[in-house]
mmCIF file of C-alpha atoms in Angstrom:
data_model
loop_
_atom_site.group_PDB
_atom_site.id
_atom_site.type_symbol
_atom_site.label_atom_id
_atom_site.label_comp_id
_atom_site.label_asym_id
_atom_site.label_seq_id
_atom_site.Cartn_x
_atom_site.Cartn_y
_atom_site.Cartn_z
ATOM 1 C CA MET A 859 309.843 140.259 95.492
ATOM 2 C CA ASN A 860 308.093 141.657 92.420
ATOM 3 C CA VAL A 861 306.401 140.024 89.798
ATOM 4 C CA ARG A 862 309.167 139.730 87.431
ATOM 5 C CA GLN A 863 311.539 138.130 89.854
ATOM 6 C CA GLN A 864 308.746 135.881 90.873
ATOM 7 C CA ALA A 865 308.094 134.737 87.590
ATOM 8 C CA LEU A 866 312.330 134.248 86.809
ATOM 9 C CA SER A 867 311.995 131.575 89.788
ATOM 10 C CA ASN A 868 310.137 129.084 88.131
ATOM 11 C CA PRO A 869 310.709 127.243 84.800
ATOM 12 C CA VAL A 870 308.041 129.730 83.052
ATOM 13 C CA GLY A 871 310.458 132.393 83.982
ATOM 14 C CA LEU A 872 313.819 130.936 82.942
ATOM 15 C CA TRP A 873 311.770 130.489 79.669
ATOM 16 C CA TRP A 874 310.756 133.973 79.549
ATOM 17 C CA ARG A 875 314.412 135.111 80.208
ATOM 18 C CA MET A 876 315.332 132.894 77.122
ATOM 19 C CA LEU A 877 312.728 134.682 75.034
ATOM 20 C CA THR A 878 314.215 138.250 75.954
ATOM 21 C CA LEU A 879 317.469 137.159 75.502
ATOM 22 C CA VAL A 880 316.839 135.854 72.154
ATOM 23 C CA SER A 881 314.791 138.976 71.071
ATOM 24 C CA GLY A 882 317.373 141.326 72.335
ATOM 25 C CA ALA A 883 320.019 139.306 70.089
ATOM 26 C CA ASN A 884 317.672 139.310 67.109
ATOM 27 C CA ILE A 885 317.350 143.256 67.402
ATOM 28 C CA VAL A 886 321.136 143.862 67.541
ATOM 29 C CA PHE A 887 321.414 141.885 64.325
ATOM 30 C CA TRP A 888 318.456 143.875 62.465
ATOM 31 C CA PHE A 889 320.602 146.932 63.471
ATOM 32 C CA LEU A 890 323.718 145.493 61.929
ATOM 33 C CA LEU A 891 322.103 144.890 58.849
ATOM 34 C CA TYR A 892 320.445 147.970 58.768
ATOM 35 C CA ARG A 893 323.921 149.582 59.283
ATOM 36 C CA GLN A 894 325.381 147.683 56.443
ATOM 37 C CA PHE A 895 322.662 148.522 53.932
ATOM 38 C CA HIS A 896 321.078 151.777 54.764
ATOM 39 C CA ASP A 897 324.186 153.977 53.813
ATOM 40 C CA ARG A 898 323.850 152.465 50.112
ATOM 41 C CA VAL A 899 319.808 152.185 49.467
ATOM 42 C CA PRO A 900 319.305 156.134 49.427
ATOM 43 C CA GLU A 901 322.622 156.561 47.446
ATOM 44 C CA ALA A 902 322.048 153.908 44.970
ATOM 45 C CA ALA A 903 319.473 154.127 42.293
ATOM 46 C CA GLY A 904 317.046 152.036 41.230
ATOM 47 C CA THR A 905 314.767 148.996 42.119
ATOM 48 C CA SER A 906 317.173 147.097 44.287
ATOM 49 C CA SER A 907 317.979 149.755 46.665
ATOM 50 C CA SER A 908 314.308 150.530 47.316
ATOM 51 C CA GLN A 909 313.522 147.077 47.466
ATOM 52 C CA THR A 910 316.049 146.572 50.208
ATOM 53 C CA GLY A 911 314.928 149.312 52.101
ATOM 54 C CA ALA A 912 311.595 147.923 51.767
ATOM 55 C CA MET A 913 312.946 144.736 53.005
ATOM 56 C CA LEU A 914 314.545 146.615 56.199
ATOM 57 C CA LEU A 915 311.355 148.013 57.307
ATOM 58 C CA LEU A 916 309.276 144.680 56.980
ATOM 59 C CA SER A 917 311.723 143.014 58.840
ATOM 60 C CA ALA A 918 312.040 145.593 61.649
ATOM 61 C CA ALA A 919 308.273 145.488 62.168
ATOM 62 C CA TYR A 920 308.648 141.593 62.619
ATOM 63 C CA VAL A 921 311.521 141.713 64.565
ATOM 64 C CA PHE A 922 310.200 144.632 67.018
ATOM 65 C CA GLY A 923 307.294 142.888 66.764
ATOM 66 C CA CYS A 924 308.080 139.680 67.925
ATOM 67 C CA ALA A 925 310.274 141.055 70.861
ATOM 68 C CA PHE A 926 307.519 142.822 72.026
ATOM 69 C CA ARG A 927 305.500 139.611 72.290
ATOM 70 C CA SER A 928 308.732 138.062 73.688
ATOM 71 C CA VAL A 929 308.845 140.867 76.435
ATOM 72 C CA LEU A 930 305.046 140.385 77.187
ATOM 73 C CA PRO A 931 303.945 137.023 76.470
ATOM 74 C CA ARG A 932 300.489 135.873 76.326
ATOM 75 C CA ALA A 933 297.991 133.207 75.167
ATOM 76 C CA ASP A 934 294.982 134.889 73.294
ATOM 77 C CA VAL A 935 292.116 132.660 73.505
ATOM 78 C CA GLN A 936 292.642 132.191 77.426
ATOM 79 C CA ARG A 937 293.240 135.591 77.950
ATOM 80 C CA ILE A 938 296.510 134.353 79.997
ATOM 81 C CA CYS A 939 299.945 136.652 80.411
ATOM 82 C CA LEU A 940 302.836 137.322 82.500
ATOM 83 C CA VAL A 941 302.667 140.797 83.022
ATOM 84 C CA ASP A 942 299.753 142.845 84.736
ATOM 85 C CA SER A 943 299.758 145.476 82.249
ATOM 86 C CA PHE A 944 297.382 146.970 79.527
ATOM 87 C CA LEU A 945 300.250 146.180 77.064
ATOM 88 C CA SER A 946 299.647 142.186 78.046
ATOM 89 C CA SER A 947 296.182 142.707 76.629
ATOM 90 C CA VAL A 948 294.898 140.680 73.632
ATOM 91 C CA LEU A 949 294.007 143.554 72.241
ATOM 92 C CA VAL A 950 297.275 145.183 71.997
ATOM 93 C CA GLY A 951 299.389 141.742 71.368
ATOM 94 C CA ARG A 952 296.962 140.665 68.742
ATOM 95 C CA SER A 953 297.126 144.112 67.094
ATOM 96 C CA VAL A 954 301.102 144.078 67.256
ATOM 97 C CA ALA A 955 300.985 140.739 66.037
ATOM 98 C CA THR A 956 298.689 141.212 63.063
ATOM 99 C CA VAL A 957 301.019 143.585 61.712
ATOM 100 C CA ALA A 958 304.174 141.765 62.243
ATOM 101 C CA GLU A 959 302.668 138.991 60.543
ATOM 102 C CA LEU A 960 301.496 140.673 57.262
ATOM 103 C CA CYS A 961 304.806 142.103 56.933
ATOM 104 C CA PHE A 962 306.735 138.717 57.247
ATOM 105 C CA ALA A 963 304.136 137.142 54.724
ATOM 106 C CA ALA A 964 305.130 140.155 52.745
ATOM 107 C CA GLN A 965 308.911 139.616 52.863
ATOM 108 C CA TRP A 966 308.228 136.092 51.381
ATOM 109 C CA ALA A 967 306.083 137.388 48.415
ATOM 110 C CA ILE A 968 308.953 140.159 47.763
ATOM 111 C CA ILE A 969 311.772 137.487 47.799
ATOM 112 C CA LEU A 970 310.074 134.734 45.518
ATOM 113 C CA GLY A 971 309.192 137.414 43.184
ATOM 114 C CA GLN A 972 312.703 139.059 43.226
ATOM 115 C CA LEU A 973 314.321 135.313 42.612
ATOM 116 C CA GLY A 974 311.403 134.099 40.165
ATOM 117 C CA HIS A 975 312.060 137.120 37.934
ATOM 118 C CA VAL A 976 316.039 136.636 37.791
ATOM 119 C CA ALA A 977 315.275 132.789 36.914
ATOM 120 C CA GLY A 978 312.443 133.318 34.635
ATOM 121 C CA ALA A 979 310.228 130.789 37.094
ATOM 122 C CA GLU A 980 306.686 131.628 36.827
ATOM 123 C CA THR A 981 306.000 129.197 39.535
ATOM 124 C CA ALA A 982 307.538 131.218 41.834
ATOM 125 C CA VAL A 983 306.239 134.622 40.508
ATOM 126 C CA ASN A 984 302.737 133.381 40.376
ATOM 127 C CA ALA A 985 303.156 132.193 44.360
ATOM 128 C CA THR A 986 303.551 135.669 44.950
ATOM 129 C CA LEU A 987 300.049 136.493 44.132
ATOM 130 C CA VAL A 988 298.450 134.128 46.760
ATOM 131 C CA ILE A 989 300.696 134.703 49.823
ATOM 132 C CA LEU A 990 299.376 137.775 51.324
ATOM 133 C CA PRO A 991 295.410 137.255 50.446
ATOM 134 C CA LEU A 992 295.708 133.747 52.096
ATOM 135 C CA ILE A 993 297.762 135.441 55.177
ATOM 136 C CA VAL A 994 294.926 138.436 55.565
ATOM 137 C CA ILE A 995 292.165 135.578 55.799
ATOM 138 C CA ALA A 996 294.183 133.476 58.352
ATOM 139 C CA GLU A 997 294.494 136.885 60.149
ATOM 140 C CA LEU A 998 290.719 137.354 60.014
ATOM 141 C CA CYS A 999 290.302 133.905 61.340
ATOM 142 C CA SER A 1000 292.609 134.526 63.802
ATOM 143 C CA TRP A 1001 290.699 137.715 65.195
ATOM 144 C CA TYR A 1002 287.534 135.971 65.429
ATOM 145 C CA ALA A 1003 288.652 132.917 67.355
ATOM 146 C CA VAL A 1004 290.422 135.703 69.808
ATOM 147 C CA LEU A 1005 287.085 137.733 70.044
ATOM 148 C CA THR A 1006 284.786 134.697 70.489
ATOM 149 C CA THR A 1007 287.170 132.546 72.393
ATOM 150 C CA ASN A 1008 286.598 129.565 69.472
ATOM 151 C CA PHE A 1009 289.514 127.677 69.186
ATOM 152 C CA LEU A 1010 288.313 126.170 65.608
ATOM 153 C CA PHE A 1011 289.445 129.446 63.921
ATOM 154 C CA ASN A 1012 292.872 129.330 65.224
ATOM 155 C CA ALA A 1013 292.870 125.538 63.574
ATOM 156 C CA ILE A 1014 291.934 127.456 60.696
ATOM 157 C CA GLU A 1015 294.126 129.857 60.797
ATOM 158 C CA ASN A 1016 297.172 127.992 61.223
ATOM 159 C CA SER A 1017 295.961 125.416 58.406
ATOM 160 C CA LEU A 1018 296.099 128.720 56.188
ATOM 161 C CA TRP A 1019 299.662 129.094 57.193
ATOM 162 C CA ALA A 1020 300.499 125.851 56.538
ATOM 163 C CA VAL A 1021 298.884 126.215 52.812
ATOM 164 C CA THR A 1022 300.731 129.192 52.384
ATOM 165 C CA PHE A 1023 304.151 127.996 53.469
ATOM 166 C CA LEU A 1024 303.300 124.887 51.265
ATOM 167 C CA ILE A 1025 303.118 127.170 47.849
ATOM 168 C CA VAL A 1026 306.218 128.997 49.273
ATOM 169 C CA GLY A 1027 307.962 125.588 49.155
ATOM 170 C CA ILE A 1028 307.022 125.093 46.072
ATOM 171 C CA GLY A 1029 308.164 127.971 44.688
ATOM 172 C CA LEU A 1030 311.432 127.683 46.505
ATOM 173 C CA GLY A 1031 311.614 124.128 44.999
ATOM 174 C CA ARG A 1032 311.099 125.506 41.473
ATOM 175 C CA LEU A 1033 314.080 127.662 42.224
ATOM 176 C CA LEU A 1034 316.435 125.301 43.074
ATOM 177 C CA PRO A 1035 317.776 124.200 39.803
ATOM 178 C CA GLU A 1036 317.979 127.930 38.867
ATOM 179 C CA PHE A 1037 320.651 129.030 41.041
ATOM 180 C CA ASP A 1038 324.212 127.504 42.578
ATOM 181 C CA GLY A 1039 326.422 128.351 45.445
ATOM 182 C CA LEU A 1040 325.100 130.302 48.414
ATOM 183 C CA VAL A 1041 321.776 131.077 47.081
ATOM 184 C CA PHE A 1042 321.619 126.984 46.339
ATOM 185 C CA TRP A 1043 322.204 126.358 49.871
ATOM 186 C CA LEU A 1044 320.163 129.132 51.016
ATOM 187 C CA LEU A 1045 317.086 127.669 49.066
ATOM 188 C CA VAL A 1046 318.200 124.151 50.575
ATOM 189 C CA VAL A 1047 317.996 125.522 53.966
ATOM 190 C CA GLY A 1048 314.683 127.276 53.475
ATOM 191 C CA ILE A 1049 312.931 124.713 51.840
ATOM 192 C CA VAL A 1050 314.101 122.201 54.999
ATOM 193 C CA GLY A 1051 313.084 124.866 57.293
ATOM 194 C CA ILE A 1052 309.544 124.877 55.825
ATOM 195 C CA ALA A 1053 309.355 121.198 55.688
ATOM 196 C CA CYS A 1054 309.657 120.874 59.508
ATOM 197 C CA TYR A 1055 307.401 124.251 60.008
ATOM 198 C CA LEU A 1056 304.821 122.245 57.864
ATOM 199 C CA ALA A 1057 305.325 119.320 60.007
ATOM 200 C CA PHE A 1058 304.875 120.649 63.111
ATOM 201 C CA LEU A 1059 301.583 122.723 62.094
ATOM 202 C CA VAL A 1060 300.056 119.320 60.798
ATOM 203 C CA VAL A 1061 301.397 117.129 63.785
ATOM 204 C CA ILE A 1062 301.078 119.357 66.799
ATOM 205 C CA ASP A 1063 299.892 123.049 66.464
ATOM 206 C CA VAL A 1064 296.692 122.515 64.511
ATOM 207 C CA PRO A 1065 295.881 119.284 66.461
ATOM 208 C CA MET A 1066 296.338 120.982 69.389
ATOM 209 C CA TYR A 1067 293.277 123.807 68.737
ATOM 210 C CA LEU A 1068 291.347 121.045 67.578
ATOM 211 C CA SER A 1069 291.309 119.144 70.777
ATOM 212 C CA ARG A 1070 291.029 122.619 72.413
ATOM 213 C CA TRP A 1071 287.654 123.207 70.362
ATOM 214 C CA ARG A 1072 286.326 119.570 71.159
ATOM 215 C CA ALA A 1073 287.192 119.919 74.755
ATOM 216 C CA GLY A 1074 284.966 123.193 75.008
ATOM 217 C CA LEU A 1075 282.020 121.457 72.840
ATOM 218 C CA LEU A 1076 282.020 118.882 75.531
ATOM 219 C CA LYS A 1077 282.232 121.323 78.438
ATOM 220 C CA GLY A 1078 279.400 123.100 76.811
ATOM 221 C CA SER A 1079 281.346 126.593 76.740
ATOM 222 C CA ARG A 1080 279.767 129.587 75.581
ATOM 223 C CA TYR A 1081 281.480 131.560 72.698
ATOM 224 C CA LEU A 1082 281.707 135.531 72.926
ATOM 225 C CA HIS A 1083 279.894 137.600 70.304
ATOM 226 C CA PRO A 1084 282.549 139.624 68.515
ATOM 227 C CA LEU A 1085 281.711 142.909 69.856
ATOM 228 C CA GLU A 1086 281.411 141.520 73.650
ATOM 229 C CA GLY A 1087 284.814 139.943 72.963
ATOM 230 C CA LEU A 1088 286.457 143.234 71.866
ATOM 231 C CA ARG A 1089 285.711 144.726 74.685
ATOM 232 C CA ASP A 1090 286.696 141.484 76.645
ATOM 233 C CA THR A 1091 290.198 141.354 74.525
ATOM 234 C CA ALA A 1092 290.735 144.933 76.426
ATOM 235 C CA THR A 1093 289.857 144.906 79.967
ATOM 236 C CA ARG A 1094 290.739 141.060 80.900
ATOM 237 C CA TRP A 1095 294.075 139.440 81.278
ATOM 238 C CA ILE A 1096 294.780 136.932 83.739
ATOM 239 C CA VAL A 1097 298.228 136.918 85.033
ATOM 240 C CA THR A 1098 299.632 133.313 85.833
ATOM 241 C CA HIS A 1099 303.248 131.866 85.969
ATOM 242 C CA GLU A 1100 301.838 128.272 86.314
ATOM 243 C CA PHE A 1101 303.636 125.958 84.049
ATOM 244 C CA ASP A 1102 300.571 124.265 83.650
ATOM 245 C CA HIS A 1103 298.898 126.964 82.296
ATOM 246 C CA TRP A 1104 301.639 127.832 79.593
ATOM 247 C CA LYS A 1105 303.426 124.189 78.703
ATOM 248 C CA ASP A 1106 301.260 124.359 75.484
ATOM 249 C CA GLU A 1107 302.129 127.540 74.413
ATOM 250 C CA ILE A 1108 306.220 127.053 75.090
ATOM 251 C CA ALA A 1109 306.862 125.138 71.981
ATOM 252 C CA TRP A 1110 305.474 127.246 69.246
ATOM 253 C CA MET A 1111 306.274 130.686 71.059
ATOM 254 C CA SER A 1112 309.769 129.606 71.386
ATOM 255 C CA LEU A 1113 310.295 128.622 67.413
ATOM 256 C CA TYR A 1114 307.637 131.493 66.621
ATOM 257 C CA PHE A 1115 310.060 134.325 68.489
ATOM 258 C CA SER A 1116 313.616 132.867 67.424
ATOM 259 C CA ALA A 1117 313.644 130.556 63.848
ATOM 260 C CA ALA A 1118 310.670 132.547 62.347
ATOM 261 C CA VAL A 1119 312.618 136.102 63.268
ATOM 262 C CA TRP A 1120 316.250 134.532 61.893
ATOM 263 C CA ALA A 1121 314.167 133.679 58.374
ATOM 264 C CA SER A 1122 312.957 137.140 58.681
ATOM 265 C CA LEU A 1123 316.600 138.345 58.985
ATOM 266 C CA ALA A 1124 317.850 136.073 56.408
ATOM 267 C CA LEU A 1125 315.456 137.176 53.575
ATOM 268 C CA CYS A 1126 316.054 140.991 54.349
ATOM 269 C CA ALA A 1127 320.040 139.965 53.864
ATOM 270 C CA LEU A 1128 319.400 137.666 50.962
ATOM 271 C CA SER A 1129 317.241 140.496 49.201
ATOM 272 C CA SER A 1130 320.440 142.793 49.130
ATOM 273 C CA PHE A 1131 321.824 140.291 46.759
ATOM 274 C CA ASP A 1132 319.732 141.486 44.004
ATOM 275 C CA ASP A 1133 322.745 143.036 41.937
ATOM 276 C CA HIS A 1134 324.848 140.052 42.106
ATOM 277 C CA LEU A 1135 322.022 137.471 42.008
ATOM 278 C CA LEU A 1136 323.116 136.642 38.452
ATOM 279 C CA ARG A 1137 326.306 135.374 39.844
ATOM 280 C CA TYR A 1138 324.710 132.454 41.394
ATOM 281 C CA ARG A 1139 322.704 131.397 38.274
ATOM 282 C CA ALA A 1140 323.130 127.545 37.350
ATOM 283 C CA GLN A 1141 325.420 127.455 34.397
ATOM 284 C CA ALA A 1142 322.800 124.827 32.727
ATOM 285 C CA ALA A 1143 320.032 127.405 33.598
ATOM 286 C CA VAL A 1144 321.898 130.176 32.123
ATOM 287 C CA ALA A 1145 322.883 127.584 28.808
ATOM 288 C CA THR A 1146 319.489 126.682 28.508
ATOM 289 C CA PRO A 1147 316.904 129.337 27.105
ATOM 290 C CA ALA A 1148 313.611 129.666 28.857
ATOM 291 C CA ARG A 1149 311.508 129.923 25.973
ATOM 292 C CA LEU A 1150 312.505 129.865 22.241
ATOM 293 C CA THR A 1151 310.975 132.382 19.463
ATOM 294 C CA PRO A 1152 309.551 130.382 16.494
ATOM 295 C CA LEU A 1153 311.071 131.594 13.120
ATOM 296 C CA HIS A 1154 307.508 132.942 11.796
ATOM 297 C CA ALA A 1155 307.612 135.236 14.803
ATOM 298 C CA LEU A 1156 310.936 136.707 14.121
ATOM 299 C CA PRO A 1157 310.882 140.251 12.605
ATOM 300 C CA LEU A 1158 311.712 140.658 9.133
ATOM 301 C CA ASP A 1159 315.149 142.293 9.868
ATOM 302 C CA HIS A 1160 315.998 138.983 11.514
ATOM 303 C CA ALA A 1161 314.706 136.221 9.024
ATOM 304 C CA PRO A 1162 317.431 133.792 8.006
ATOM 305 C CA PRO A 1163 319.427 134.860 4.946
ATOM 306 C CA GLN A 1164 318.082 133.092 1.593
ATOM 307 C CA PRO A 1165 320.516 130.995 -0.430
ATOM 308 C CA GLN A 1166 322.174 132.974 -3.189
ATOM 309 C CA ALA A 1167 322.790 131.238 -6.696
ATOM 310 C CA ASP A 1168 326.147 130.587 -7.569
ATOM 311 C CA SER A 1169 327.732 133.520 -9.992
ATOM 312 C CA LEU A 1170 328.605 132.397 -13.319
#
């Protein structure tokens, strides 16, 4: 019996199979989106077509990156994996994850900017300025955690993700009264999803990493020097199918490789609405001007007409 068959015979193997099937379905759905939109991207002129093409590429990086990590699962700091291969090493897996996560963050920045400009909502537009910088810092913390095996920086990383998506949620909330119809309900789904994600981070994920960090302190664990850790990430991986080794990873990986990928695909589809977003503007928002120009600021040719004296 080979390694794959052995893995599929226990609970971890069933979970692994589920991840693989979901990732395969996600790839199929991405290709359906690509087929739907790619014909009009080169033919149509303007910003909207190039933006849709960019969103397709960013989504591809995230969808295929998560599929790669689903087929070859690993836990970075613990150096555990399910497949005995260099592709299961933390060096490879973390590199793929970094590119994918930066692309996912860029998708959120693009969609918030797109909707914010259409709605004239400065809160949403300004939120786009901090999304990528925060995630870049989070990725640096993640790399420091896996190189040194210090779980504290995983906690900081996920705290930064929480702050980022709190800002995204505020931006989406500001857009909520500006749209109706399908876009309104997509915004509602996005806000609810972000609220659930934040609850998971605050209640489960960040405390898990903090408890691991405290346990390491009590044991007197030695942290690796970053250069020593870089070599370790490329040369050491521990193959294990024991449920006890994976039980704390199953929840976040399952959500990450399913719901988060669906969000990426949904953002890609929503971006393609660009030419039709005005249809979904709330009537009250359209009727109320975002900003009134004072009379003294009007040009001379727009000055109000002066009353004329009655002719005799």
